[in-house]
């Protein structure tokens, strides 16, 4: 990952980097979950064949090159002289092992990465530095899919279990840092890999402290207890600067939105004004449209995010590949929204519980409050409930919510289209984040055709058309594309967060002494 080591490694002497992160790493298995916790923190230990730079362009990682051999076959040439942390050489057998572990070994609730391998028919290793991947039909974005997958070391005894990895055994990668210790939900400690194939990491030791509270991350940075803090609240930016820390931001390739329960006859937490259970109102497109129409996104961006965000109408900010120029965020239209509710049979509105995480994303808890105020203007009474992300994630997965705050980021816009809106399919991995059980066969078909096109203008246009089509059905209510805000103290000379929202030591350089 040469592009990530842009600064000269100034410190030959030992230096520890202390990071306060909101990411509550709940597993050391790099293939268990597609949550950013894994993508961010485990990228220190493991690496990918291909990775995305800060502009989301594909760059060589453990693979130095890749090419099509035919419409259904790809060749990847691997980097020479790469060794795992235990000293064994990295070869094509490790790539085969990794893909087969994802495809054949991991089962729900793990196995979220199967979506990235579903088009692979077979993988073979003709020699130690060559991998051949045959696909089911044309897979024009296979390198992009592989940019999400961490490569594990082949275990002679069989596939490593999640339990063994969480115990700290079999935790062997090729990355710039080695695993040292981990306490779930508390701390992750890493030590420098002095035999790393790329530029020597700047920091000899890295300690990630999991700090879910934004206020606590701000305090830790302000007092010098940590050197870097991620996902800082916009409201605290000026105060942090006044205390001597530096604060910067990068736009996020992601969307935060409200998601609706659509499968159940009655949505949890939704009643009439007297508290009586009613048929699920979210099944009516007019209700979903009314609720989206009644959100004041300008207040969310300007007041809650203090300008560190962009009002949203689709998954990625306008202008990025695959986005639609027809979709732009509009100011709230309360009268039209009330009329739509009346047409749907709810002239007096209804009551609901609006659920979300507290401190997972910038302004998440405050957003629930602001949306509640907006929806009150169309007769919908809202009880906002924000809880720690670990609790929220468990309850959301168990189907205990009727409407909730969610988020999606990815290497390209179609990743979120498939994860959030495609009909759930355990075998293919589609709909991995479709907790609302939205199903639209016409959309599924359009998306599949668009994703079959080679990367380029035609594919971008097809994805924009798909987005136009599905958003007319209002399966989710887009809120905003927030900006990643991060800060660093005097021991750090520079730090640039990845636009995918990854917090890594590789992007930090020590301050000159």
XYZ file of C-alpha atoms in Angstrom:
513
model
C 0.000 0.000 0.000
C 2.667 2.429 -1.065
C 0.338 5.355 -1.580
C -0.648 5.410 2.076
C 2.929 5.951 3.243
C 3.417 9.374 1.703
C 5.351 10.890 4.577
C 8.930 10.026 5.425
C 9.185 7.775 8.440
C 10.924 10.207 10.747
C 11.260 8.105 13.817
C 13.797 5.360 14.063
C 13.282 5.453 17.796
C 10.194 3.856 19.248
C 7.050 6.001 19.068
C 3.594 5.032 20.194
C 0.548 6.390 18.419
C -2.541 6.664 20.605
C -5.892 6.819 18.827
C -9.388 7.358 20.199
C -11.792 5.754 17.757
C -15.544 5.422 17.720
C -15.195 2.024 16.066
C -16.097 -0.729 18.487
C -14.230 -3.663 16.974
C -16.259 -6.716 17.924
C -14.289 -9.408 16.090
C -10.777 -10.112 14.833
C -12.103 -12.224 11.971
C -11.442 -10.159 8.813
C -14.246 -11.920 6.947
C -16.948 -11.914 9.598
C -18.539 -8.543 8.896
C -18.419 -5.773 6.309
C -18.765 -3.070 8.977
C -16.165 -0.313 8.847
C -14.745 -1.565 12.155
C -13.168 -4.442 10.277
C -12.216 -2.486 7.176
C -10.533 0.231 9.208
C -8.781 -1.402 12.142
C -7.948 -4.787 10.649
C -6.278 -3.127 7.635
C -3.233 -2.723 9.876
C -2.861 -6.500 10.126
C -4.249 -7.733 6.818
C -3.980 -6.485 3.248
C -5.922 -6.779 0.017
C -4.890 -7.756 -3.497
C -6.141 -4.381 -4.698
C -6.905 -1.285 -2.655
C -8.561 2.079 -3.178
C -6.551 5.237 -2.684
C -7.880 8.463 -1.238
C -9.617 9.211 -4.557
C -11.206 5.732 -4.628
C -9.018 4.733 -7.577
C -7.758 1.148 -7.675
C -4.078 0.643 -6.874
C -1.816 -2.434 -6.639
C -1.705 -4.054 -3.217
C -0.630 -7.656 -2.790
C -1.332 -7.987 -6.519
C 0.935 -5.931 -8.755
C -1.249 -6.299 -11.864
C -4.442 -7.866 -13.144
C -5.925 -8.491 -16.569
C -8.735 -10.300 -18.344
C -7.776 -13.542 -20.035
C -11.284 -13.881 -21.447
C -14.766 -12.628 -20.720
C -14.986 -15.049 -17.781
C -11.388 -15.355 -16.628
C -8.971 -13.027 -14.817
C -5.259 -13.279 -14.047
C -3.701 -11.612 -11.002
C 0.061 -11.363 -10.634
C 1.208 -11.257 -7.017
C 3.898 -9.200 -5.344
C 7.212 -10.941 -4.781
C 9.100 -11.169 -1.476
C 6.070 -10.588 0.754
C 6.002 -12.482 4.027
C 3.357 -13.057 6.641
C 3.976 -12.038 10.225
C 5.098 -15.563 11.088
C 7.803 -15.392 8.411
C 6.126 -17.660 5.862
C 5.993 -16.451 2.243
C 2.826 -15.023 0.729
C 1.752 -17.069 -2.296
C -1.205 -17.706 -4.541
C -2.323 -20.553 -2.237
C -3.201 -17.939 0.386
C -5.481 -16.148 -2.065
C -7.233 -19.406 -2.943
C -7.634 -20.195 0.775
C -9.082 -16.745 1.481
C -11.681 -16.852 -1.266
C -12.685 -20.409 -0.426
C -13.008 -19.532 3.271
C -15.437 -16.743 2.418
C -17.415 -18.756 -0.109
C -17.542 -22.161 1.510
C -16.843 -21.917 5.227
C -18.434 -18.856 6.806
C -22.175 -18.990 7.400
C -24.710 -16.395 8.631
C -24.630 -14.284 10.679
C -21.029 -14.032 9.470
C -20.097 -14.220 5.824
C -21.026 -10.700 4.757
C -18.143 -10.734 2.310
C -19.799 -13.431 0.226
C -21.389 -10.642 -1.789
C -17.927 -9.850 -3.141
C -17.236 -13.441 -4.214
C -20.655 -14.521 -5.468
C -19.602 -14.228 -9.135
C -16.523 -16.402 -8.711
C -16.869 -19.901 -10.180
C -13.383 -21.120 -9.287
C -9.990 -19.878 -8.187
C -6.686 -21.605 -8.900
C -2.955 -21.130 -8.348
C -0.942 -22.212 -11.426
C 2.241 -20.951 -9.787
C 3.165 -19.259 -6.481
C 2.765 -15.743 -7.861
C -0.218 -16.182 -10.187
C -3.903 -16.491 -9.400
C -6.527 -17.370 -12.010
C -10.125 -16.539 -11.186
C -12.886 -17.913 -13.391
C -16.274 -16.273 -13.067
C -19.912 -17.124 -13.646
C -20.427 -14.929 -16.645
C -18.732 -11.600 -17.142
C -17.595 -9.889 -13.929
C -16.276 -6.530 -15.139
C -15.741 -5.161 -11.639
C -13.996 -8.159 -10.086
C -10.879 -6.118 -9.124
C -13.167 -3.627 -7.380
C -14.832 -6.449 -5.459
C -11.474 -7.850 -4.401
C -10.483 -4.443 -3.025
C -12.802 -5.250 -0.103
C -11.278 -8.627 0.831
C -8.426 -9.134 3.295
C -6.017 -11.966 2.461
C -5.451 -14.540 5.191
C -2.618 -17.043 5.552
C -3.475 -20.605 4.564
C -3.836 -22.752 7.652
C -2.629 -26.311 7.008
C -5.135 -27.621 9.544
C -8.121 -26.148 7.702
C -10.148 -22.969 7.746
C -9.522 -20.770 10.775
C -12.619 -20.329 12.905
C -13.905 -17.000 14.107
C -13.470 -18.221 17.683
C -9.782 -18.988 17.124
C -9.174 -15.609 15.542
C -10.959 -13.799 18.363
C -8.713 -15.655 20.796
C -5.693 -14.119 19.057
C -4.511 -17.368 17.484
C -4.069 -17.776 13.720
C -4.072 -13.967 13.486
C -1.404 -13.703 10.800
C -1.393 -11.121 8.021
C 1.062 -9.341 5.740
C 0.217 -5.830 6.917
C 2.429 -3.086 8.326
C 1.458 -3.948 11.909
C 1.262 -7.160 13.899
C -1.415 -8.067 16.389
C -0.419 -7.541 20.022
C -3.574 -7.606 22.149
C -7.298 -6.961 22.072
C -10.090 -6.490 24.552
C -13.429 -6.490 22.783
C -15.045 -3.093 22.895
C -12.113 -1.547 24.744
C -8.687 -1.624 23.125
C -6.637 -2.919 20.195
C -2.842 -2.886 20.444
C -0.500 -3.343 17.493
C 3.254 -3.478 17.030
C 5.265 -2.540 13.959
C 6.084 -5.183 11.352
C 9.748 -4.384 10.756
C 9.842 -6.876 7.880
C 7.022 -5.178 6.005
C 7.421 -5.269 2.230
C 6.494 -1.596 1.803
C 7.696 1.604 3.408
C 8.570 1.164 7.068
C 5.684 2.293 9.306
C 6.323 5.486 11.225
C 5.018 4.252 14.563
C 6.542 1.380 16.513
C 3.413 0.814 18.591
C -0.220 1.732 17.959
C -2.940 1.680 20.581
C -6.585 2.125 19.598
C -8.860 3.039 22.471
C -12.522 2.394 21.681
C -14.331 5.528 22.848
C -17.954 5.471 21.725
C -18.870 8.816 23.296
C -18.043 11.785 21.015
C -17.618 14.025 24.055
C -15.107 11.604 25.533
C -13.123 11.534 22.257
C -13.068 15.322 22.234
C -11.864 15.393 25.847
C -9.163 12.798 25.216
C -7.777 14.784 22.285
C -8.063 18.141 24.041
C -6.136 16.937 27.098
C -3.439 15.163 25.086
C -4.440 11.693 26.271
C -4.568 10.593 22.634
C -2.820 11.778 19.483
C -5.701 11.270 17.045
C -9.469 11.235 17.501
C -11.918 10.340 14.758
C -15.518 11.325 14.021
C -15.522 14.526 16.044
C -18.768 16.490 16.468
C -18.883 19.563 14.277
C -20.104 21.671 17.186
C -16.838 21.080 19.032
C -14.460 22.017 16.199
C -13.710 25.568 17.308
C -13.246 24.596 20.958
C -10.833 21.826 19.967
C -8.789 24.235 17.857
C -8.630 26.721 20.719
C -7.068 24.009 22.875
C -4.229 23.545 20.388
C -5.267 20.512 18.385
C -5.619 20.549 14.618
C -8.937 19.678 13.039
C -9.577 18.746 9.428
C -12.298 17.030 7.411
C -12.829 15.036 4.220
C -16.112 14.413 2.392
C -17.477 10.924 2.940
C -18.396 8.504 0.170
C -21.462 7.389 2.064
C -25.091 8.096 2.915
C -26.963 8.235 6.185
C -30.673 7.602 5.903
C -33.840 6.437 7.588
C -34.922 2.858 6.860
C -38.415 1.392 7.176
C -39.671 -2.026 8.255
C -41.629 -3.310 5.257
C -42.105 -7.048 5.826
C -44.183 -7.118 9.004
C -47.954 -6.616 9.062
C -47.452 -4.297 12.035
C -44.276 -2.264 12.404
C -42.729 -2.333 15.900
C -43.225 0.907 17.799
C -45.903 2.261 15.442
C -49.433 2.944 16.741
C -52.316 5.313 16.266
C -52.499 8.420 18.430
C -54.234 6.426 21.193
C -51.501 3.796 21.303
C -53.394 1.082 19.450
C -51.592 -1.176 16.990
C -52.237 -0.305 13.350
C -51.339 -1.944 10.018
C -47.806 -1.131 8.951
C -48.046 2.351 7.360
C -44.586 2.135 5.793
C -45.827 -0.401 3.266
C -47.550 2.477 1.490
C -45.198 4.388 -0.808
C -47.191 7.573 -0.155
C -46.404 7.371 3.559
C -42.703 6.854 2.908
C -42.702 9.723 0.441
C -44.530 11.993 2.872
C -42.088 11.276 5.669
C -39.094 11.933 3.420
C -40.685 15.087 2.053
C -41.208 16.410 5.598
C -37.533 16.227 6.639
C -35.728 19.567 6.865
C -32.302 18.474 5.620
C -31.043 22.055 5.610
C -31.344 22.185 9.401
C -29.617 18.816 9.705
C -26.623 19.991 7.678
C -26.302 23.566 8.869
C -27.310 23.263 12.516
C -26.446 19.721 13.555
C -23.441 19.144 11.260
C -22.383 22.820 11.373
C -21.952 22.790 7.617
C -19.776 19.655 7.621
C -22.156 17.754 5.365
C -24.336 17.809 2.249
C -28.092 17.267 2.072
C -28.777 13.984 0.282
C -31.215 12.505 -2.212
C -29.216 9.400 -3.195
C -26.395 7.182 -1.956
C -23.295 9.180 -2.976
C -22.835 12.939 -3.347
C -23.890 14.295 -6.720
C -21.134 14.214 -9.311
C -19.513 10.958 -8.245
C -19.584 8.002 -10.608
C -22.986 6.364 -10.834
C -24.971 9.210 -9.298
C -28.005 10.837 -10.909
C -28.094 14.519 -11.780
C -31.893 14.320 -11.519
C -31.822 13.737 -7.775
C -31.111 16.687 -5.523
C -32.236 17.327 -1.966
C -35.281 19.573 -1.669
C -36.512 21.797 1.162
C -39.344 20.365 3.254
C -42.859 20.547 1.790
C -45.084 20.048 4.795
C -48.449 20.745 3.148
C -47.780 18.257 0.346
C -46.597 15.699 2.888
C -49.770 16.082 4.982
C -51.867 15.651 1.853
C -50.046 12.430 0.977
C -50.612 11.067 4.489
C -54.311 11.853 4.163
C -54.443 10.041 0.799
C -52.837 7.028 2.453
C -55.523 6.998 5.155
C -53.672 8.841 7.927
C -55.153 12.375 7.976
C -54.342 12.658 11.689
C -50.947 10.997 11.416
C -49.785 8.309 13.833
C -47.202 7.636 16.540
C -43.842 5.969 16.137
C -40.549 5.271 17.856
C -37.571 6.492 15.807
C -34.495 4.451 16.691
C -30.826 5.085 16.109
C -27.299 4.803 17.474
C -25.799 7.332 19.866
C -22.335 8.531 18.880
C -21.807 6.115 16.011
C -22.040 8.843 13.357
C -21.681 12.628 13.564
C -24.948 14.103 14.770
C -26.847 10.808 14.835
C -28.698 11.329 18.127
C -29.401 14.989 17.385
C -30.693 14.028 13.943
C -33.362 11.843 15.534
C -34.536 14.827 17.579
C -34.608 17.136 14.549
C -36.520 14.650 12.417
C -39.026 14.232 15.246
C -39.651 17.987 15.209
C -40.090 18.001 11.426
C -42.515 15.072 11.420
C -44.571 16.644 14.195
C -45.520 19.322 11.659
C -47.383 16.717 9.574
C -49.102 15.065 12.515
C -46.632 12.237 13.161
C -45.722 12.008 16.851
C -42.197 10.699 17.318
C -40.358 9.283 20.285
C -36.629 9.395 19.390
C -34.524 6.704 21.063
C -30.725 6.646 20.706
C -28.678 3.829 22.233
C -25.044 2.643 21.984
C -24.324 1.181 18.563
C -23.697 -2.309 19.873
C -27.195 -2.344 21.368
C -28.738 -0.700 18.314
C -27.069 -3.120 15.900
C -28.300 -6.138 17.853
C -31.881 -4.904 18.055
C -31.937 -3.836 14.417
C -30.704 -7.259 13.328
C -33.366 -8.901 15.482
C -36.125 -6.912 13.756
C -37.162 -4.966 16.847
C -37.467 -1.587 15.101
C -40.113 -0.061 12.850
C -38.068 2.848 11.517
C -34.445 3.625 12.225
C -31.337 5.563 11.317
C -28.827 3.709 9.129
C -25.768 4.264 7.010
C -23.899 2.796 4.077
C -20.528 3.403 2.497
C -18.762 1.472 -0.195
C -16.188 1.404 -2.923
C -18.822 2.373 -5.514
C -22.451 3.471 -5.513
C -23.747 0.088 -6.670
C -22.375 -1.533 -3.524
C -24.858 0.439 -1.417
C -27.664 -0.010 -3.928
C -27.230 -3.770 -3.624
C -26.549 -3.924 0.122
C -29.389 -1.663 1.254
C -32.100 -2.103 -1.390
C -31.610 -5.400 -3.235
C -33.920 -8.229 -2.242
C -32.214 -10.150 0.584
C -30.537 -13.354 -0.597
C -28.409 -15.295 1.874
C -26.794 -17.339 -0.879
C -25.563 -14.393 -2.947
C -25.123 -11.931 -0.077
C -27.414 -9.364 -1.686
C -29.360 -7.158 0.693
C -26.820 -7.488 3.497
C -27.986 -4.152 4.949
C -31.590 -4.466 3.796
C -32.905 -4.778 7.331
C -36.245 -3.368 6.181
C -36.796 -6.317 3.801
C -37.492 -4.069 0.810
C -38.191 -6.121 -2.330
C -38.521 -4.775 -5.862
C -37.867 -7.372 -8.602
C -37.763 -4.743 -11.361
C -35.062 -2.867 -9.475
C -33.131 -6.075 -8.847
C -33.138 -6.814 -12.563
C -32.043 -3.300 -13.542
C -29.263 -3.318 -10.984
C -27.986 -6.696 -12.127
C -27.804 -5.482 -15.733
C -26.031 -2.264 -14.735
C -23.451 -4.118 -12.664
C -22.679 -6.393 -15.610
C -21.307 -3.459 -17.605
C -17.600 -2.600 -17.695
C -16.489 0.310 -15.544
C -16.992 3.490 -17.545
C -19.607 6.022 -18.758
C -22.172 3.419 -19.865
C -22.106 1.730 -16.466
C -22.304 5.088 -14.680
C -25.362 6.048 -16.751
C -27.049 2.711 -16.062
C -26.487 3.060 -12.293
C -27.872 6.594 -12.388
C -30.981 5.292 -14.157
C -31.332 2.517 -11.571
C -31.080 5.088 -8.789
C -33.710 7.299 -10.429
C -36.041 4.325 -10.721
C -35.750 2.977 -7.188
C -35.785 6.306 -5.368
C -39.203 7.063 -6.863
C -40.437 4.245 -4.641
C -38.829 5.920 -1.594
C -37.589 2.687 0.059
C -35.422 4.807 2.348
C -35.371 8.475 3.302
C -31.909 9.915 2.503
C -30.638 12.411 5.066
C -27.096 13.618 4.345
C -23.585 12.843 3.233
C -21.572 13.900 6.253
C -17.945 14.931 6.253
C -15.425 12.954 8.285
C -14.057 15.317 10.945
C -10.892 14.294 12.740
C -8.306 15.926 14.942
C -4.699 15.363 15.922
C -2.344 16.687 18.540
C 1.179 18.035 18.652
C 2.923 14.644 18.372
C 1.415 14.158 14.907
C 2.783 16.124 12.005
C 0.032 15.314 9.535
C -2.950 13.032 9.265
C -5.463 12.514 6.467
C -8.448 10.279 7.001
C -9.543 8.046 4.139
C -12.841 9.161 2.494
C -14.251 5.691 3.150
C -14.063 6.564 6.848
C -11.054 4.452 7.728
C -8.969 5.451 10.728
C -5.449 4.079 10.280
C -1.985 4.687 11.661
C -0.584 4.441 8.132
C -2.008 7.846 7.265
C -0.350 9.606 10.209
C 3.204 10.909 10.284
C 5.085 11.970 13.438
C 5.796 15.626 14.024
C 9.358 16.716 13.318
C 11.451 17.033 16.455
